[in-house]
Amino acid sequence: MNLDHTNIATLGELKSAGYTSRSIKDELRENLLEKIAKKEQVFEGVWGYENSVIPELERAILSRHNINLLGLRGQAKTRLARLMVQLLDEWMPIVDGSEIHDDPLAPISRYATELIKEKGDDTPISWVHRNERFYEKLATPDVTVADLIGDLDPIKAANLKLSYADDRVIHFGMIPRANRCIFVINELPDLQARIQVALFNILQEGDIQIRGFKLRLHLDIQFVFTANPEDYTNRGSIVTPLKDRIGSQILTHYPENIEIAKKITKQEARLDKRQSEFVYVPEIAMDLLEQISFEARKSEYVDAKSGVSARMSITAFENLLSTAERRAIMAGDTKTTLRLSDFMGVVPSITGKIELVYEGEQEGAGSVAENLIEDAIKSLFPNYYPKIDKLQRKEEENEYDELVSWFFDSEGFDLLDDEKEADYKSKLDSIGPLNHLIKEYQPEASKEDSYFLKELLLWGLVAHKKLSKHRFQQGYQFKDLYGSYIRGL
C-alpha cells in the first residue's frame, strides 16, 4: 500500500487516506503476487537458484509460512532472507514512540493503546522504511530468553517508581521489537534447546510471556531461520517441535556448473578498479579458479559434510589478482596478463576455507590445496587439448611427443616469479612445439589468452606425468621426466 508518508502525521489523517491493516505475511504475499504478475525479478544477484530454491521460497511466502533455509555454508541463505525486504511496502506507519512498531489501527502494547485512548485521531504517527524492518540474530550458545523475548528492567522500575507487578517495567527483547518485521535467526541449531523451546508460542500462537506476565501480545513477524544440516554442526540440532512449527524447509545448494559459479565470483569479489584494469584475466583462468572449488567438494581429503563455501572462490579470485598485480609492479610492468603460476597465490584462500578429514590433516593443508589446483588443471585440460589416457603404450605416438622431446633435448625451462611481461612471453614463444599445439588445437584463441593456454599445456603435462615440474626459490623449472637422468649416465 503506497501512501504519501510525508503528509500523514496523525491517526485521523491515516484513516482519511484509506489505510487498512494487514499482517506482514499478507504484505509479503500480495507484493510478491504483484511482482510475479509484472514478471519482475525479486531475488536479484542470486544465481543458480532460478529453477530450484527461488520457486520454493516464493511458494513458501505465498503460503504465509515461516521459513527454514537449510544448507551448507556459503549458499546465500542469509542473502535470500535479506532480499525479502524488497517485498515489503516502502513505508510502514506506526504509533509514534512505540517500541514494538504498533499498528495505529491495531495496537497491541499498553503504551500505544493508552496513547490512542487519550488522543484519539490526534495520535501522532511516524513512518518506518522497509530497510529498517529487517532484524537479524546469530544464534550462539550464550543467547538467552531475555535477549530474544525480554525481561524485567529494575532500573526502569526504580525510575518510574513502579512495582515488579506492573507490566510497564518490562524491557522487550529482539523479537517483540521486530513486530511487523522480518526476523532472521542464523545458525539455528547453535541455539540451546531450552531457548528454542521459548520460540514455540511465538511461532504457533504469536504471543509471549515474560517473567510470569501473560501479555498475550499478538506479534506479527515473518520468521526466517538458517541452518547447516544437523549431521554437520555437531554443536546442536533443531528440536523436533520447533521444526514442526516452521512451515517450509527449503534446501539450498552450491552452483551446479562453472558458468553460474563465475557469475557469483565476479559479482561478489571486492576489487580495486585500477587492479581490474591492470591485470588481464583470460576466461579460462576464471574456469580454472572455479574448478578448484568443484574439485574440493568431491575430494577425499575434504570433509564433504562441512561443504566448500562460495567464499573460497571469491577470496581466491581477490588473491589471484593481487598476486599478479604484486608480481607485475615488482617487475616494473605497467600491465600484465594473469599467469597460471599466479595460482600458487590462492593457496592461503583455500587452506582457510576447507575442513580436512583425517587423511587430509596427515597430508597437510598446503599440500591438499596444491593437489586441488592440479586436479582442476587435469579436469579442464581435455576441454582445450586432446585427452591423455592413463593407460597408454610407451611406443604409441601421441600429440605431445614433439613437445616432450623438446624438453628431453633441453636442459630445462625456467619460469621465474618476477619475470617481466615481455621476457615471460618471449620464453613461452621460444618453444616451437608449444606454438604448434596452440595453433592446431586453439586456433581462435587471442594472443593474450594464448600464453595462459601455453602454461596450461605445460602444467597439464606435468599433472599427467609427461613432464616434471620443480619449485625453486625464484620460480618453476619444467623438465622431462627421465632425460636429465639418462644424460647423466
PDB file of N, CA and C in Angstrom, residues 34-119:
ATOM      1  N   GLU A  34       2.107  -9.369  -7.009  1.00  0.00           N
ATOM      2  CA  GLU A  34       2.167  -8.233  -7.927  1.00  0.00           C
ATOM      3  C   GLU A  34       3.436  -8.286  -8.769  1.00  0.00           C
ATOM      4  N   LYS A  35       4.560  -8.617  -8.150  1.00  0.00           N
ATOM      5  CA  LYS A  35       5.820  -8.695  -8.888  1.00  0.00           C
ATOM      6  C   LYS A  35       5.805  -9.860  -9.880  1.00  0.00           C
ATOM      7  N   ILE A  36       5.240 -10.990  -9.467  1.00  0.00           N
ATOM      8  CA  ILE A  36       5.158 -12.135 -10.374  1.00  0.00           C
ATOM      9  C   ILE A  36       4.318 -11.778 -11.592  1.00  0.00           C
ATOM     10  N   ALA A  37       3.201 -11.102 -11.350  1.00  0.00           N
ATOM     11  CA  ALA A  37       2.317 -10.714 -12.453  1.00  0.00           C
ATOM     12  C   ALA A  37       3.025  -9.770 -13.419  1.00  0.00           C
ATOM     13  N   LYS A  38       3.898  -8.916 -12.888  1.00  0.00           N
ATOM     14  CA  LYS A  38       4.640  -7.966 -13.726  1.00  0.00           C
ATOM     15  C   LYS A  38       5.932  -8.561 -14.268  1.00  0.00           C
ATOM     16  N   LYS A  39       6.179  -9.834 -13.896  1.00  0.00           N
ATOM     17  CA  LYS A  39       7.399 -10.537 -14.312  1.00  0.00           C
ATOM     18  C   LYS A  39       8.659  -9.804 -13.845  1.00  0.00           C
ATOM     19  N   GLU A  40       8.599  -9.225 -12.664  1.00  0.00           N
ATOM     20  CA  GLU A  40       9.757  -8.561 -12.076  1.00  0.00           C
ATOM     21  C   GLU A  40      10.560  -9.563 -11.254  1.00  0.00           C
ATOM     22  N   GLN A  41      11.867  -9.425 -11.288  1.00  0.00           N
ATOM     23  CA  GLN A  41      12.733 -10.318 -10.527  1.00  0.00           C
ATOM     24  C   GLN A  41      12.823  -9.825  -9.092  1.00  0.00           C
ATOM     25  N   VAL A  42      12.615 -10.746  -8.161  1.00  0.00           N
ATOM     26  CA  VAL A  42      12.619 -10.385  -6.742  1.00  0.00           C
ATOM     27  C   VAL A  42      14.006 -10.575  -6.136  1.00  0.00           C
ATOM     28  N   PHE A  43      14.569 -11.751  -6.346  1.00  0.00           N
ATOM     29  CA  PHE A  43      15.826 -12.094  -5.686  1.00  0.00           C
ATOM     30  C   PHE A  43      17.002 -11.869  -6.645  1.00  0.00           C
ATOM     31  N   GLU A  44      17.298 -10.605  -6.892  1.00  0.00           N
ATOM     32  CA  GLU A  44      18.362 -10.245  -7.827  1.00  0.00           C
ATOM     33  C   GLU A  44      19.729 -10.547  -7.237  1.00  0.00           C
ATOM     34  N   GLY A  45      20.649 -10.963  -8.101  1.00  0.00           N
ATOM     35  CA  GLY A  45      22.007 -11.218  -7.656  1.00  0.00           C
ATOM     36  C   GLY A  45      22.219 -12.578  -7.031  1.00  0.00           C
ATOM     37  N   VAL A  46      21.188 -13.420  -7.036  1.00  0.00           N
ATOM     38  CA  VAL A  46      21.324 -14.793  -6.532  1.00  0.00           C
ATOM     39  C   VAL A  46      21.258 -15.710  -7.751  1.00  0.00           C
ATOM     40  N   TRP A  47      22.386 -16.332  -8.064  1.00  0.00           N
ATOM     41  CA  TRP A  47      22.490 -17.112  -9.300  1.00  0.00           C
ATOM     42  C   TRP A  47      22.418 -18.613  -9.022  1.00  0.00           C
ATOM     43  N   GLY A  48      21.787 -19.322  -9.953  1.00  0.00           N
ATOM     44  CA  GLY A  48      21.751 -20.779  -9.859  1.00  0.00           C
ATOM     45  C   GLY A  48      20.554 -21.341  -9.133  1.00  0.00           C
ATOM     46  N   TYR A  49      19.721 -20.459  -8.589  1.00  0.00           N
ATOM     47  CA  TYR A  49      18.540 -20.909  -7.833  1.00  0.00           C
ATOM     48  C   TYR A  49      17.234 -20.680  -8.588  1.00  0.00           C
ATOM     49  N   GLU A  50      17.348 -20.230  -9.847  1.00  0.00           N
ATOM     50  CA  GLU A  50      16.155 -19.812 -10.582  1.00  0.00           C
ATOM     51  C   GLU A  50      15.108 -20.915 -10.712  1.00  0.00           C
ATOM     52  N   ASN A  51      15.559 -22.157 -10.822  1.00  0.00           N
ATOM     53  CA  ASN A  51      14.616 -23.262 -11.030  1.00  0.00           C
ATOM     54  C   ASN A  51      14.549 -24.212  -9.840  1.00  0.00           C
ATOM     55  N   SER A  52      15.135 -23.809  -8.729  1.00  0.00           N
ATOM     56  CA  SER A  52      15.136 -24.706  -7.564  1.00  0.00           C
ATOM     57  C   SER A  52      14.718 -23.975  -6.294  1.00  0.00           C
ATOM     58  N   VAL A  53      15.626 -23.234  -5.707  1.00  0.00           N
ATOM     59  CA  VAL A  53      15.377 -22.608  -4.402  1.00  0.00           C
ATOM     60  C   VAL A  53      14.377 -21.459  -4.481  1.00  0.00           C
ATOM     61  N   ILE A  54      14.529 -20.578  -5.472  1.00  0.00           N
ATOM     62  CA  ILE A  54      13.665 -19.396  -5.532  1.00  0.00           C
ATOM     63  C   ILE A  54      12.190 -19.752  -5.720  1.00  0.00           C
ATOM     64  N   PRO A  55      11.826 -20.681  -6.628  1.00  0.00           N
ATOM     65  CA  PRO A  55      10.404 -21.063  -6.704  1.00  0.00           C
ATOM     66  C   PRO A  55       9.873 -21.614  -5.385  1.00  0.00           C
ATOM     67  N   GLU A  56      10.692 -22.398  -4.677  1.00  0.00           N
ATOM     68  CA  GLU A  56      10.246 -22.936  -3.389  1.00  0.00           C
ATOM     69  C   GLU A  56      10.073 -21.825  -2.358  1.00  0.00           C
ATOM     70  N   LEU A  57      10.993 -20.860  -2.375  1.00  0.00           N
ATOM     71  CA  LEU A  57      10.896 -19.735  -1.446  1.00  0.00           C
ATOM     72  C   LEU A  57       9.663 -18.896  -1.749  1.00  0.00           C
ATOM     73  N   GLU A  58       9.383 -18.665  -3.015  1.00  0.00           N
ATOM     74  CA  GLU A  58       8.195 -17.889  -3.386  1.00  0.00           C
ATOM     75  C   GLU A  58       6.919 -18.616  -2.989  1.00  0.00           C
ATOM     76  N   ARG A  59       6.901 -19.933  -3.152  1.00  0.00           N
ATOM     77  CA  ARG A  59       5.718 -20.694  -2.735  1.00  0.00           C
ATOM     78  C   ARG A  59       5.513 -20.611  -1.226  1.00  0.00           C
ATOM     79  N   ALA A  60       6.622 -20.619  -0.476  1.00  0.00           N
ATOM     80  CA  ALA A  60       6.523 -20.514   0.985  1.00  0.00           C
ATOM     81  C   ALA A  60       5.966 -19.147   1.390  1.00  0.00           C
ATOM     82  N   ILE A  61       6.408 -18.095   0.707  1.00  0.00           N
ATOM     83  CA  ILE A  61       5.903 -16.745   1.009  1.00  0.00           C
ATOM     84  C   ILE A  61       4.416 -16.650   0.675  1.00  0.00           C
ATOM     85  N   LEU A  62       4.036 -17.212  -0.471  1.00  0.00           N
ATOM     86  CA  LEU A  62       2.625 -17.193  -0.854  1.00  0.00           C
ATOM     87  C   LEU A  62       1.764 -17.992   0.118  1.00  0.00           C
ATOM     88  N   SER A  63       2.357 -18.983   0.763  1.00  0.00           N
ATOM     89  CA  SER A  63       1.629 -19.807   1.740  1.00  0.00           C
ATOM     90  C   SER A  63       1.662 -19.199   3.141  1.00  0.00           C
ATOM     91  N   ARG A  64       2.315 -18.033   3.288  1.00  0.00           N
ATOM     92  CA  ARG A  64       2.429 -17.330   4.572  1.00  0.00           C
ATOM     93  C   ARG A  64       3.169 -18.173   5.611  1.00  0.00           C
ATOM     94  N   HIS A  65       4.183 -18.876   5.187  1.00  0.00           N
ATOM     95  CA  HIS A  65       4.930 -19.753   6.088  1.00  0.00           C
ATOM     96  C   HIS A  65       6.118 -19.041   6.715  1.00  0.00           C
ATOM     97  N   ASN A  66       6.456 -19.445   7.949  1.00  0.00           N
ATOM     98  CA  ASN A  66       7.791 -19.192   8.460  1.00  0.00           C
ATOM     99  C   ASN A  66       8.722 -20.163   7.745  1.00  0.00           C
ATOM    100  N   ILE A  67       9.976 -19.767   7.548  1.00  0.00           N
ATOM    101  CA  ILE A  67      10.840 -20.494   6.611  1.00  0.00           C
ATOM    102  C   ILE A  67      12.157 -20.883   7.266  1.00  0.00           C
ATOM    103  N   ASN A  68      12.621 -22.084   6.966  1.00  0.00           N
ATOM    104  CA  ASN A  68      13.957 -22.512   7.369  1.00  0.00           C
ATOM    105  C   ASN A  68      14.766 -22.802   6.108  1.00  0.00           C
ATOM    106  N   LEU A  69      15.864 -22.065   5.926  1.00  0.00           N
ATOM    107  CA  LEU A  69      16.757 -22.298   4.792  1.00  0.00           C
ATOM    108  C   LEU A  69      17.879 -23.210   5.270  1.00  0.00           C
ATOM    109  N   LEU A  70      17.897 -24.429   4.756  1.00  0.00           N
ATOM    110  CA  LEU A  70      18.833 -25.447   5.224  1.00  0.00           C
ATOM    111  C   LEU A  70      19.878 -25.723   4.149  1.00  0.00           C
ATOM    112  N   GLY A  71      21.132 -25.539   4.494  1.00  0.00           N
ATOM    113  CA  GLY A  71      22.180 -25.806   3.514  1.00  0.00           C
ATOM    114  C   GLY A  71      23.559 -25.556   4.095  1.00  0.00           C
ATOM    115  N   LEU A  72      24.575 -25.994   3.362  1.00  0.00           N
ATOM    116  CA  LEU A  72      25.955 -25.825   3.806  1.00  0.00           C
ATOM    117  C   LEU A  72      26.360 -24.358   3.712  1.00  0.00           C
ATOM    118  N   ARG A  73      27.513 -24.055   4.273  1.00  0.00           N
ATOM    119  CA  ARG A  73      27.956 -22.662   4.334  1.00  0.00           C
ATOM    120  C   ARG A  73      28.217 -22.096   2.941  1.00  0.00           C
ATOM    121  N   GLY A  74      28.021 -20.798   2.838  1.00  0.00           N
ATOM    122  CA  GLY A  74      28.292 -20.120   1.568  1.00  0.00           C
ATOM    123  C   GLY A  74      27.302 -20.445   0.476  1.00  0.00           C
ATOM    124  N   GLN A  75      26.008 -20.635   0.850  1.00  0.00           N
ATOM    125  CA  GLN A  75      24.994 -20.925  -0.163  1.00  0.00           C
ATOM    126  C   GLN A  75      23.924 -19.828  -0.223  1.00  0.00           C
ATOM    127  N   ALA A  76      24.283 -18.622   0.166  1.00  0.00           N
ATOM    128  CA  ALA A  76      23.429 -17.422   0.030  1.00  0.00           C
ATOM    129  C   ALA A  76      22.154 -17.484   0.850  1.00  0.00           C
ATOM    130  N   LYS A  77      22.160 -18.215   1.956  1.00  0.00           N
ATOM    131  CA  LYS A  77      20.946 -18.322   2.770  1.00  0.00           C
ATOM    132  C   LYS A  77      20.565 -16.970   3.377  1.00  0.00           C
ATOM    133  N   THR A  78      21.519 -16.296   3.986  1.00  0.00           N
ATOM    134  CA  THR A  78      21.222 -15.005   4.607  1.00  0.00           C
ATOM    135  C   THR A  78      20.891 -13.956   3.549  1.00  0.00           C
ATOM    136  N   ARG A  79      21.554 -14.025   2.407  1.00  0.00           N
ATOM    137  CA  ARG A  79      21.265 -13.062   1.342  1.00  0.00           C
ATOM    138  C   ARG A  79      19.810 -13.188   0.876  1.00  0.00           C
ATOM    139  N   LEU A  80      19.319 -14.423   0.731  1.00  0.00           N
ATOM    140  CA  LEU A  80      17.927 -14.611   0.338  1.00  0.00           C
ATOM    141  C   LEU A  80      16.995 -13.968   1.348  1.00  0.00           C
ATOM    142  N   ALA A  81      17.294 -14.165   2.629  1.00  0.00           N
ATOM    143  CA  ALA A  81      16.446 -13.581   3.673  1.00  0.00           C
ATOM    144  C   ALA A  81      16.455 -12.056   3.590  1.00  0.00           C
ATOM    145  N   ARG A  82      17.639 -11.466   3.362  1.00  0.00           N
ATOM    146  CA  ARG A  82      17.734 -10.007   3.299  1.00  0.00           C
ATOM    147  C   ARG A  82      16.987  -9.447   2.094  1.00  0.00           C
ATOM    148  N   LEU A  83      16.994 -10.201   1.004  1.00  0.00           N
ATOM    149  CA  LEU A  83      16.312  -9.728  -0.210  1.00  0.00           C
ATOM    150  C   LEU A  83      14.792  -9.743  -0.059  1.00  0.00           C
ATOM    151  N   MET A  84      14.280 -10.492   0.912  1.00  0.00           N
ATOM    152  CA  MET A  84      12.834 -10.490   1.152  1.00  0.00           C
ATOM    153  C   MET A  84      12.332  -9.113   1.560  1.00  0.00           C
ATOM    154  N   VAL A  85      13.234  -8.272   2.056  1.00  0.00           N
ATOM    155  CA  VAL A  85      12.861  -6.907   2.445  1.00  0.00           C
ATOM    156  C   VAL A  85      12.264  -6.152   1.256  1.00  0.00           C
ATOM    157  N   GLN A  86      12.724  -6.475   0.048  1.00  0.00           N
ATOM    158  CA  GLN A  86      12.231  -5.786  -1.151  1.00  0.00           C
ATOM    159  C   GLN A  86      10.755  -6.074  -1.430  1.00  0.00           C
ATOM    160  N   LEU A  87      10.198  -7.064  -0.748  1.00  0.00           N
ATOM    161  CA  LEU A  87       8.779  -7.390  -0.918  1.00  0.00           C
ATOM    162  C   LEU A  87       7.892  -6.635   0.064  1.00  0.00           C
ATOM    163  N   LEU A  88       8.488  -5.882   0.962  1.00  0.00           N
ATOM    164  CA  LEU A  88       7.705  -5.103   1.923  1.00  0.00           C
ATOM    165  C   LEU A  88       7.292  -3.774   1.310  1.00  0.00           C
ATOM    166  N   ASP A  89       6.214  -3.163   1.854  1.00  0.00           N
ATOM    167  CA  ASP A  89       5.844  -1.804   1.450  1.00  0.00           C
ATOM    168  C   ASP A  89       7.004  -0.879   1.782  1.00  0.00           C
ATOM    169  N   GLU A  90       7.174   0.151   0.975  1.00  0.00           N
ATOM    170  CA  GLU A  90       8.326   1.020   1.208  1.00  0.00           C
ATOM    171  C   GLU A  90       8.258   1.702   2.573  1.00  0.00           C
ATOM    172  N   TRP A  91       7.072   2.125   2.976  1.00  0.00           N
ATOM    173  CA  TRP A  91       6.912   2.800   4.269  1.00  0.00           C
ATOM    174  C   TRP A  91       5.800   2.151   5.078  1.00  0.00           C
ATOM    175  N   MET A  92       6.000   2.044   6.373  1.00  0.00           N
ATOM    176  CA  MET A  92       5.005   1.451   7.269  1.00  0.00           C
ATOM    177  C   MET A  92       4.687   2.432   8.395  1.00  0.00           C
ATOM    178  N   PRO A  93       3.383   2.717   8.648  1.00  0.00           N
ATOM    179  CA  PRO A  93       3.031   3.632   9.739  1.00  0.00           C
ATOM    180  C   PRO A  93       3.039   2.917  11.089  1.00  0.00           C
ATOM    181  N   ILE A  94       3.531   3.604  12.118  1.00  0.00           N
ATOM    182  CA  ILE A  94       3.481   3.073  13.480  1.00  0.00           C
ATOM    183  C   ILE A  94       3.045   4.186  14.427  1.00  0.00           C
ATOM    184  N   VAL A  95       2.582   3.784  15.592  1.00  0.00           N
ATOM    185  CA  VAL A  95       2.276   4.768  16.620  1.00  0.00           C
ATOM    186  C   VAL A  95       3.592   5.399  17.065  1.00  0.00           C
ATOM    187  N   ASP A  96       3.668   6.701  17.007  1.00  0.00           N
ATOM    188  CA  ASP A  96       4.924   7.390  17.312  1.00  0.00           C
ATOM    189  C   ASP A  96       5.411   7.048  18.728  1.00  0.00           C
ATOM    190  N   GLY A  97       6.683   6.642  18.818  1.00  0.00           N
ATOM    191  CA  GLY A  97       7.270   6.325  20.113  1.00  0.00           C
ATOM    192  C   GLY A  97       7.115   4.878  20.535  1.00  0.00           C
ATOM    193  N   SER A  98       6.410   4.077  19.742  1.00  0.00           N
ATOM    194  CA  SER A  98       6.190   2.671  20.108  1.00  0.00           C
ATOM    195  C   SER A  98       7.476   1.864  19.964  1.00  0.00           C
ATOM    196  N   GLU A  99       7.797   1.064  20.987  1.00  0.00           N
ATOM    197  CA  GLU A  99       8.995   0.225  20.940  1.00  0.00           C
ATOM    198  C   GLU A  99       8.808  -0.966  20.018  1.00  0.00           C
ATOM    199  N   ILE A 100       7.545  -1.368  19.811  1.00  0.00           N
ATOM    200  CA  ILE A 100       7.307  -2.617  19.081  1.00  0.00           C
ATOM    201  C   ILE A 100       6.503  -2.373  17.788  1.00  0.00           C
ATOM    202  N   HIS A 101       6.683  -1.201  17.210  1.00  0.00           N
ATOM    203  CA  HIS A 101       6.073  -0.894  15.906  1.00  0.00           C
ATOM    204  C   HIS A 101       4.558  -1.114  15.894  1.00  0.00           C
ATOM    205  N   ASP A 102       3.882  -0.582  16.894  1.00  0.00           N
ATOM    206  CA  ASP A 102       2.428  -0.775  16.966  1.00  0.00           C
ATOM    207  C   ASP A 102       1.723  -0.261  15.723  1.00  0.00           C
ATOM    208  N   ASP A 103       0.826  -1.078  15.190  1.00  0.00           N
ATOM    209  CA  ASP A 103      -0.033  -0.675  14.085  1.00  0.00           C
ATOM    210  C   ASP A 103      -1.037   0.339  14.642  1.00  0.00           C
ATOM    211  N   PRO A 104      -1.131   1.543  14.046  1.00  0.00           N
ATOM    212  CA  PRO A 104      -2.058   2.553  14.586  1.00  0.00           C
ATOM    213  C   PRO A 104      -3.509   2.084  14.623  1.00  0.00           C
ATOM    214  N   LEU A 105      -3.898   1.193  13.713  1.00  0.00           N
ATOM    215  CA  LEU A 105      -5.284   0.714  13.694  1.00  0.00           C
ATOM    216  C   LEU A 105      -5.485  -0.558  14.522  1.00  0.00           C
ATOM    217  N   ALA A 106      -4.369  -1.195  14.931  1.00  0.00           N
ATOM    218  CA  ALA A 106      -4.478  -2.418  15.728  1.00  0.00           C
ATOM    219  C   ALA A 106      -3.343  -2.480  16.735  1.00  0.00           C
ATOM    220  N   PRO A 107      -3.326  -1.540  17.713  1.00  0.00           N
ATOM    221  CA  PRO A 107      -2.226  -1.501  18.679  1.00  0.00           C
ATOM    222  C   PRO A 107      -2.256  -2.704  19.612  1.00  0.00           C
ATOM    223  N   ILE A 108      -1.067  -3.141  20.052  1.00  0.00           N
ATOM    224  CA  ILE A 108      -1.017  -4.287  20.960  1.00  0.00           C
ATOM    225  C   ILE A 108      -0.292  -3.965  22.268  1.00  0.00           C
ATOM    226  N   SER A 109       0.481  -2.901  22.307  1.00  0.00           N
ATOM    227  CA  SER A 109       1.201  -2.579  23.540  1.00  0.00           C
ATOM    228  C   SER A 109       0.366  -1.651  24.422  1.00  0.00           C
ATOM    229  N   ARG A 110       0.671  -1.684  25.717  1.00  0.00           N
ATOM    230  CA  ARG A 110      -0.028  -0.817  26.659  1.00  0.00           C
ATOM    231  C   ARG A 110       0.216   0.648  26.325  1.00  0.00           C
ATOM    232  N   TYR A 111       1.449   0.960  25.943  1.00  0.00           N
ATOM    233  CA  TYR A 111       1.789   2.338  25.607  1.00  0.00           C
ATOM    234  C   TYR A 111       0.896   2.861  24.486  1.00  0.00           C
ATOM    235  N   ALA A 112       0.779   2.079  23.400  1.00  0.00           N
ATOM    236  CA  ALA A 112       0.036   2.541  22.224  1.00  0.00           C
ATOM    237  C   ALA A 112      -1.458   2.627  22.495  1.00  0.00           C
ATOM    238  N   THR A 113      -1.999   1.630  23.164  1.00  0.00           N
ATOM    239  CA  THR A 113      -3.449   1.638  23.427  1.00  0.00           C
ATOM    240  C   THR A 113      -3.839   2.817  24.319  1.00  0.00           C
ATOM    241  N   GLU A 114      -3.021   3.114  25.324  1.00  0.00           N
ATOM    242  CA  GLU A 114      -3.342   4.233  26.226  1.00  0.00           C
ATOM    243  C   GLU A 114      -3.183   5.570  25.503  1.00  0.00           C
ATOM    244  N   LEU A 115      -2.163   5.656  24.613  1.00  0.00           N
ATOM    245  CA  LEU A 115      -1.959   6.902  23.873  1.00  0.00           C
ATOM    246  C   LEU A 115      -3.125   7.176  22.929  1.00  0.00           C
ATOM    247  N   ILE A 116      -3.592   6.133  22.245  1.00  0.00           N
ATOM    248  CA  ILE A 116      -4.723   6.290  21.318  1.00  0.00           C
ATOM    249  C   ILE A 116      -6.001   6.598  22.087  1.00  0.00           C
ATOM    250  N   LYS A 117      -6.146   5.984  23.238  1.00  0.00           N
ATOM    251  CA  LYS A 117      -7.329   6.237  24.076  1.00  0.00           C
ATOM    252  C   LYS A 117      -7.354   7.692  24.531  1.00  0.00           C
ATOM    253  N   GLU A 118      -6.163   8.232  24.807  1.00  0.00           N
ATOM    254  CA  GLU A 118      -6.062   9.608  25.296  1.00  0.00           C
ATOM    255  C   GLU A 118      -6.215  10.630  24.171  1.00  0.00           C
ATOM    256  N   LYS A 119      -5.582  10.388  23.012  1.00  0.00           N
ATOM    257  CA  LYS A 119      -5.531  11.413  21.962  1.00  0.00           C
ATOM    258  C   LYS A 119      -6.432  11.139  20.769  1.00  0.00           C
TER     259      LYS A 119
END
